[in-house]
mmCIF file of C-alpha atoms in Angstrom:
data_model
loop_
_atom_site.group_PDB
_atom_site.id
_atom_site.type_symbol
_atom_site.label_atom_id
_atom_site.label_comp_id
_atom_site.label_asym_id
_atom_site.label_seq_id
_atom_site.Cartn_x
_atom_site.Cartn_y
_atom_site.Cartn_z
ATOM 1 C CA MET A 7 119.042 103.989 161.445
ATOM 2 C CA ASP A 8 115.322 104.399 160.840
ATOM 3 C CA ASN A 9 113.629 102.887 157.729
ATOM 4 C CA ARG A 10 113.452 105.554 155.793
ATOM 5 C CA ARG A 11 117.192 106.028 155.539
ATOM 6 C CA LEU A 12 117.144 102.178 155.014
ATOM 7 C CA SER A 13 115.155 102.366 151.816
ATOM 8 C CA ALA A 14 116.543 105.761 150.743
ATOM 9 C CA ARG A 15 119.829 103.620 150.419
ATOM 10 C CA ALA A 16 118.114 101.001 148.709
ATOM 11 C CA ASP A 17 117.455 102.962 146.236
ATOM 12 C CA TYR A 18 120.639 104.771 145.867
ATOM 13 C CA GLY A 19 123.188 102.468 143.543
ATOM 14 C CA ALA A 20 126.667 102.698 143.957
ATOM 15 C CA SER A 21 126.905 104.932 140.700
ATOM 16 C CA GLY A 22 123.916 107.366 141.344
ATOM 17 C CA PRO A 23 120.801 106.856 141.800
ATOM 18 C CA ALA A 24 118.742 103.547 140.381
ATOM 19 C CA ARG A 25 116.870 103.200 137.587
ATOM 20 C CA PRO A 26 113.089 102.439 138.484
ATOM 21 C CA TYR A 27 112.521 99.598 136.639
ATOM 22 C CA ALA A 28 109.875 99.446 133.929
ATOM 23 C CA THR A 29 106.290 98.069 134.446
ATOM 24 C CA PRO A 30 105.150 95.838 131.471
ATOM 25 C CA TYR A 31 101.961 96.455 130.552
ATOM 26 C CA SER A 32 99.620 94.040 128.374
ATOM 27 C CA PHE A 33 98.236 95.801 125.436
ATOM 28 C CA LEU A 34 94.801 96.113 126.658
ATOM 29 C CA ASP A 35 95.794 98.116 129.309
ATOM 30 C CA ARG A 36 97.713 100.617 127.177
ATOM 31 C CA ALA A 37 95.111 104.325 126.529
ATOM 32 C CA PHE A 38 94.021 104.155 123.203
ATOM 33 C CA GLU A 39 95.123 107.794 121.783
ATOM 34 C CA LEU A 40 92.597 109.091 119.253
ATOM 35 C CA THR A 41 94.964 111.833 118.185
ATOM 36 C CA ARG A 42 97.452 109.239 116.856
ATOM 37 C CA VAL A 43 94.512 107.939 114.516
ATOM 38 C CA ASN A 44 95.062 108.122 111.333
ATOM 39 C CA TRP A 45 90.950 109.120 109.781
ATOM 40 C CA GLU A 46 91.563 110.353 106.620
ATOM 41 C CA VAL A 47 93.136 106.038 105.877
ATOM 42 C CA LEU A 48 90.203 105.184 108.122
ATOM 43 C CA ILE A 49 87.507 107.046 106.013
ATOM 44 C CA PHE A 50 89.239 105.968 102.941
ATOM 45 C CA VAL A 51 89.272 102.107 103.912
ATOM 46 C CA GLY A 52 85.380 102.194 104.513
ATOM 47 C CA LEU A 53 84.693 103.984 101.540
ATOM 48 C CA MET A 54 86.150 100.951 99.532
ATOM 49 C CA PHE A 55 84.321 98.770 101.689
ATOM 50 C CA ILE A 56 81.290 100.601 100.660
ATOM 51 C CA ALA A 57 82.953 100.339 96.827
ATOM 52 C CA VAL A 58 83.110 96.253 97.047
ATOM 53 C CA PHE A 59 79.664 95.903 98.734
ATOM 54 C CA THR A 60 78.193 97.723 96.465
ATOM 55 C CA ARG A 61 79.730 96.688 93.276
ATOM 56 C CA LEU A 62 79.950 93.094 93.809
ATOM 57 C CA TRP A 63 76.524 92.600 95.946
ATOM 58 C CA ASP A 64 73.917 90.200 94.343
ATOM 59 C CA LEU A 65 75.388 90.970 90.507
ATOM 60 C CA GLY A 66 73.611 88.291 89.023
ATOM 61 C CA THR A 67 69.737 88.547 90.286
ATOM 62 C CA ARG A 68 69.154 91.219 87.380
ATOM 63 C CA ALA A 69 68.551 89.706 83.755
ATOM 64 C CA PHE A 70 71.562 90.471 80.945
ATOM 65 C CA SER A 71 70.013 93.220 79.175
ATOM 66 C CA HIS A 72 70.900 92.690 74.966
ATOM 67 C CA ASP A 73 74.353 94.069 75.112
ATOM 68 C CA GLU A 74 75.690 92.751 77.674
ATOM 69 C CA SER A 75 73.510 89.028 76.609
ATOM 70 C CA ILE A 76 75.889 89.537 73.284
ATOM 71 C CA HIS A 77 79.003 90.597 75.322
ATOM 72 C CA ALA A 78 78.555 87.357 77.781
ATOM 73 C CA PHE A 79 78.377 85.213 74.673
ATOM 74 C CA PHE A 80 81.658 85.528 72.040
ATOM 75 C CA SER A 81 83.377 86.052 76.057
ATOM 76 C CA ASP A 82 82.115 82.625 77.251
ATOM 77 C CA TRP A 83 82.616 81.481 73.207
ATOM 78 C CA TYR A 84 86.341 82.947 73.252
ATOM 79 C CA LEU A 85 87.102 81.577 76.740
ATOM 80 C CA LYS A 86 85.696 77.815 75.378
ATOM 81 C CA THR A 87 87.473 77.686 71.977
ATOM 82 C CA GLY A 88 90.261 80.733 71.955
ATOM 83 C CA ASP A 89 88.581 83.084 68.855
ATOM 84 C CA TYR A 90 85.816 85.100 68.877
ATOM 85 C CA THR A 91 85.877 85.882 65.689
ATOM 86 C CA THR A 92 83.775 82.972 63.872
ATOM 87 C CA THR A 93 80.954 81.082 66.064
ATOM 88 C CA ALA A 94 79.056 77.986 65.070
ATOM 89 C CA GLY A 95 75.722 79.006 64.270
ATOM 90 C CA TYR A 96 76.098 82.698 64.500
ATOM 91 C CA GLN A 97 76.589 84.328 60.959
ATOM 92 C CA GLY A 98 79.879 87.018 60.872
ATOM 93 C CA GLY A 99 81.206 85.809 64.632
ATOM 94 C CA TYR A 100 83.082 89.247 66.237
ATOM 95 C CA ASP A 101 82.109 92.435 65.015
ATOM 96 C CA PRO A 102 83.712 96.014 66.218
ATOM 97 C CA THR A 103 80.226 96.878 66.574
ATOM 98 C CA TYR A 104 80.156 94.867 69.565
ATOM 99 C CA HIS A 105 82.958 97.429 71.172
ATOM 100 C CA GLY A 106 86.518 96.821 71.544
ATOM 101 C CA PRO A 107 88.348 93.252 72.091
ATOM 102 C CA LEU A 108 89.632 93.760 75.696
ATOM 103 C CA LEU A 109 86.073 93.064 77.511
ATOM 104 C CA TYR A 110 85.987 89.537 75.768
ATOM 105 C CA HIS A 111 89.244 88.594 77.572
ATOM 106 C CA MET A 112 88.879 90.430 80.670
ATOM 107 C CA VAL A 113 84.978 88.439 81.110
ATOM 108 C CA ALA A 114 86.654 85.221 80.152
ATOM 109 C CA LEU A 115 89.757 86.008 82.337
ATOM 110 C CA GLY A 116 86.606 85.873 84.917
ATOM 111 C CA ASN A 117 84.717 83.368 84.042
ATOM 112 C CA LEU A 118 88.074 81.215 83.771
ATOM 113 C CA LEU A 119 89.191 82.011 87.565
ATOM 114 C CA PHE A 120 85.243 82.191 89.135
ATOM 115 C CA GLY A 121 82.764 79.824 86.717
ATOM 116 C CA THR A 122 80.768 80.841 84.366
ATOM 117 C CA SER A 123 77.004 81.976 85.231
ATOM 118 C CA ASP A 124 75.796 85.679 85.183
ATOM 119 C CA ALA A 125 77.055 87.091 88.580
ATOM 120 C CA THR A 126 81.048 86.148 87.245
ATOM 121 C CA ALA A 127 80.214 87.630 83.765
ATOM 122 C CA ARG A 128 79.818 91.018 85.474
ATOM 123 C CA ILE A 129 83.094 90.195 88.096
ATOM 124 C CA MET A 130 85.107 92.178 85.988
ATOM 125 C CA PRO A 131 83.406 95.177 85.296
ATOM 126 C CA ALA A 132 82.568 95.596 88.673
ATOM 127 C CA ILE A 133 86.170 95.236 89.829
ATOM 128 C CA PHE A 134 86.963 97.758 87.445
ATOM 129 C CA GLY A 135 84.626 100.098 89.453
ATOM 130 C CA ILE A 136 86.144 99.274 92.382
ATOM 131 C CA ILE A 137 89.256 100.173 91.100
ATOM 132 C CA LEU A 138 88.097 103.469 89.624
ATOM 133 C CA VAL A 139 86.954 104.557 93.371
ATOM 134 C CA GLY A 140 90.828 103.585 95.129
ATOM 135 C CA LEU A 141 92.533 105.284 92.219
ATOM 136 C CA CYS A 142 91.079 108.767 93.809
ATOM 137 C CA TRP A 143 93.221 108.097 96.466
ATOM 138 C CA LEU A 144 96.403 109.405 94.275
ATOM 139 C CA LEU A 145 94.499 113.133 93.538
ATOM 140 C CA ARG A 146 95.019 113.811 97.154
ATOM 141 C CA PRO A 147 98.516 115.802 96.290
ATOM 142 C CA PHE A 148 96.303 118.171 93.343
ATOM 143 C CA ILE A 149 92.293 118.260 95.147
ATOM 144 C CA GLY A 150 93.479 117.316 99.014
ATOM 145 C CA ARG A 151 92.894 115.281 101.394
ATOM 146 C CA LEU A 152 89.011 115.944 102.273
ATOM 147 C CA GLY A 153 88.509 116.316 97.744
ATOM 148 C CA ALA A 154 90.103 113.052 97.542
ATOM 149 C CA LEU A 155 87.755 111.564 100.035
ATOM 150 C CA ILE A 156 84.331 113.656 98.307
ATOM 151 C CA ALA A 157 85.581 111.967 95.027
ATOM 152 C CA ALA A 158 86.101 108.923 96.272
ATOM 153 C CA ALA A 159 82.592 108.947 97.803
ATOM 154 C CA LEU A 160 80.702 110.510 94.860
ATOM 155 C CA VAL A 161 82.134 107.970 92.442
ATOM 156 C CA ILE A 162 80.756 105.375 95.088
ATOM 157 C CA LEU A 163 77.256 107.541 95.286
ATOM 158 C CA SER A 164 77.303 107.921 91.523
ATOM 159 C CA PRO A 165 73.925 106.523 89.757
ATOM 160 C CA SER A 166 75.413 106.068 86.673
ATOM 161 C CA ILE A 167 78.683 105.093 87.169
ATOM 162 C CA SER A 168 77.452 102.360 90.421
ATOM 163 C CA TYR A 169 74.943 101.046 87.248
ATOM 164 C CA TYR A 170 78.351 100.157 84.702
ATOM 165 C CA SER A 171 80.049 99.168 87.282
ATOM 166 C CA ARG A 172 77.285 96.002 87.757
ATOM 167 C CA SER A 173 76.755 95.913 83.752
ATOM 168 C CA LEU A 174 78.864 93.888 81.156
ATOM 169 C CA ARG A 175 79.406 96.482 79.205
ATOM 170 C CA HIS A 176 82.522 98.783 77.767
ATOM 171 C CA ASP A 177 81.865 101.915 79.698
ATOM 172 C CA ILE A 178 83.574 101.163 83.320
ATOM 173 C CA PHE A 179 86.941 99.620 81.394
ATOM 174 C CA VAL A 180 86.794 102.813 79.046
ATOM 175 C CA LEU A 181 86.095 105.262 82.476
ATOM 176 C CA THR A 182 88.686 103.185 84.705
ATOM 177 C CA GLY A 183 91.293 103.413 81.726
ATOM 178 C CA THR A 184 90.799 106.924 81.110
ATOM 179 C CA MET A 185 91.120 107.949 84.902
ATOM 180 C CA LEU A 186 94.438 105.878 85.149
ATOM 181 C CA LEU A 187 95.802 108.205 82.205
ATOM 182 C CA PHE A 188 94.746 111.054 83.906
ATOM 183 C CA VAL A 189 96.191 110.154 87.547
ATOM 184 C CA SER A 190 99.488 109.134 85.868
ATOM 185 C CA ILE A 191 99.837 111.875 83.852
ATOM 186 C CA LEU A 192 99.345 114.424 86.490
ATOM 187 C CA TRP A 193 102.080 112.247 88.800
ATOM 188 C CA PHE A 194 104.332 111.822 85.822
ATOM 189 C CA MET A 195 104.158 115.802 85.685
ATOM 190 C CA ARG A 196 105.182 116.256 89.329
ATOM 191 C CA THR A 197 107.622 113.291 89.993
ATOM 192 C CA HIS A 198 109.039 113.150 86.423
ATOM 193 C CA GLN A 199 109.090 109.160 87.250
ATOM 194 C CA PRO A 200 108.980 105.952 84.729
ATOM 195 C CA LYS A 201 106.586 104.005 86.183
ATOM 196 C CA TRP A 202 104.149 106.772 85.597
ATOM 197 C CA ALA A 203 104.026 106.847 82.112
ATOM 198 C CA TYR A 204 103.742 103.335 81.980
ATOM 199 C CA LEU A 205 101.040 103.550 84.061
ATOM 200 C CA GLY A 206 99.605 105.862 81.670
ATOM 201 C CA ALA A 207 100.286 103.879 78.719
ATOM 202 C CA LEU A 208 98.432 100.821 80.095
ATOM 203 C CA GLY A 209 95.419 103.478 81.306
ATOM 204 C CA LEU A 210 95.487 104.332 77.072
ATOM 205 C CA ILE A 211 95.304 101.000 76.348
ATOM 206 C CA ILE A 212 92.546 99.941 78.673
ATOM 207 C CA ALA A 213 90.751 102.741 77.329
ATOM 208 C CA PHE A 214 91.367 102.351 73.480
ATOM 209 C CA ALA A 215 91.167 98.573 73.526
ATOM 210 C CA SER A 216 87.347 98.959 74.844
ATOM 211 C CA HIS A 217 86.205 101.550 72.602
ATOM 212 C CA GLU A 218 82.721 100.781 71.048
ATOM 213 C CA LEU A 219 84.680 102.030 67.430
ATOM 214 C CA ILE A 220 87.292 99.198 67.884
#
């Protein structure tokens, strides 16, 4: 019997043809299939990295404006005393002219977590500015995938939104709260899930408690 017939018999088992053994490949030996990459997610993640960088980078270099100095002072006083309605050496204490109370609670929390400095006084507006960009992802079913990416890019590149995301004022809190309310209304109408009603209420609270006239 020649070698070819012996080889054929060896490859044929009692119950039929023998199954070939699977050759194990390491991760580095596998082909990278670009068709299976979710480019939408990758682009949005890249946009979020840009948002984080542009909102958090070098927050403390710029000097406080008049409004920022007032907000930083009352927030730090609230952290130290638990009260921003009266301050030693300052007549009147907190006044609604200086916007709603949420700003002072948020900035005091930032000072508590990261310490008190010019940069950390602006950390909460920066975080809310990042959240505002992230909320654009939830607009995909309503304005399309490309539309949501363009919206996120425009929010990142907007000079006014970028400025107020790095400034200790109420504007970015109001804008993010309003955006959360708007997105929640759209999703509640689409799904009727209670969680969107709760998130919408949270957005309304954030916007209302940050308003200049409170």
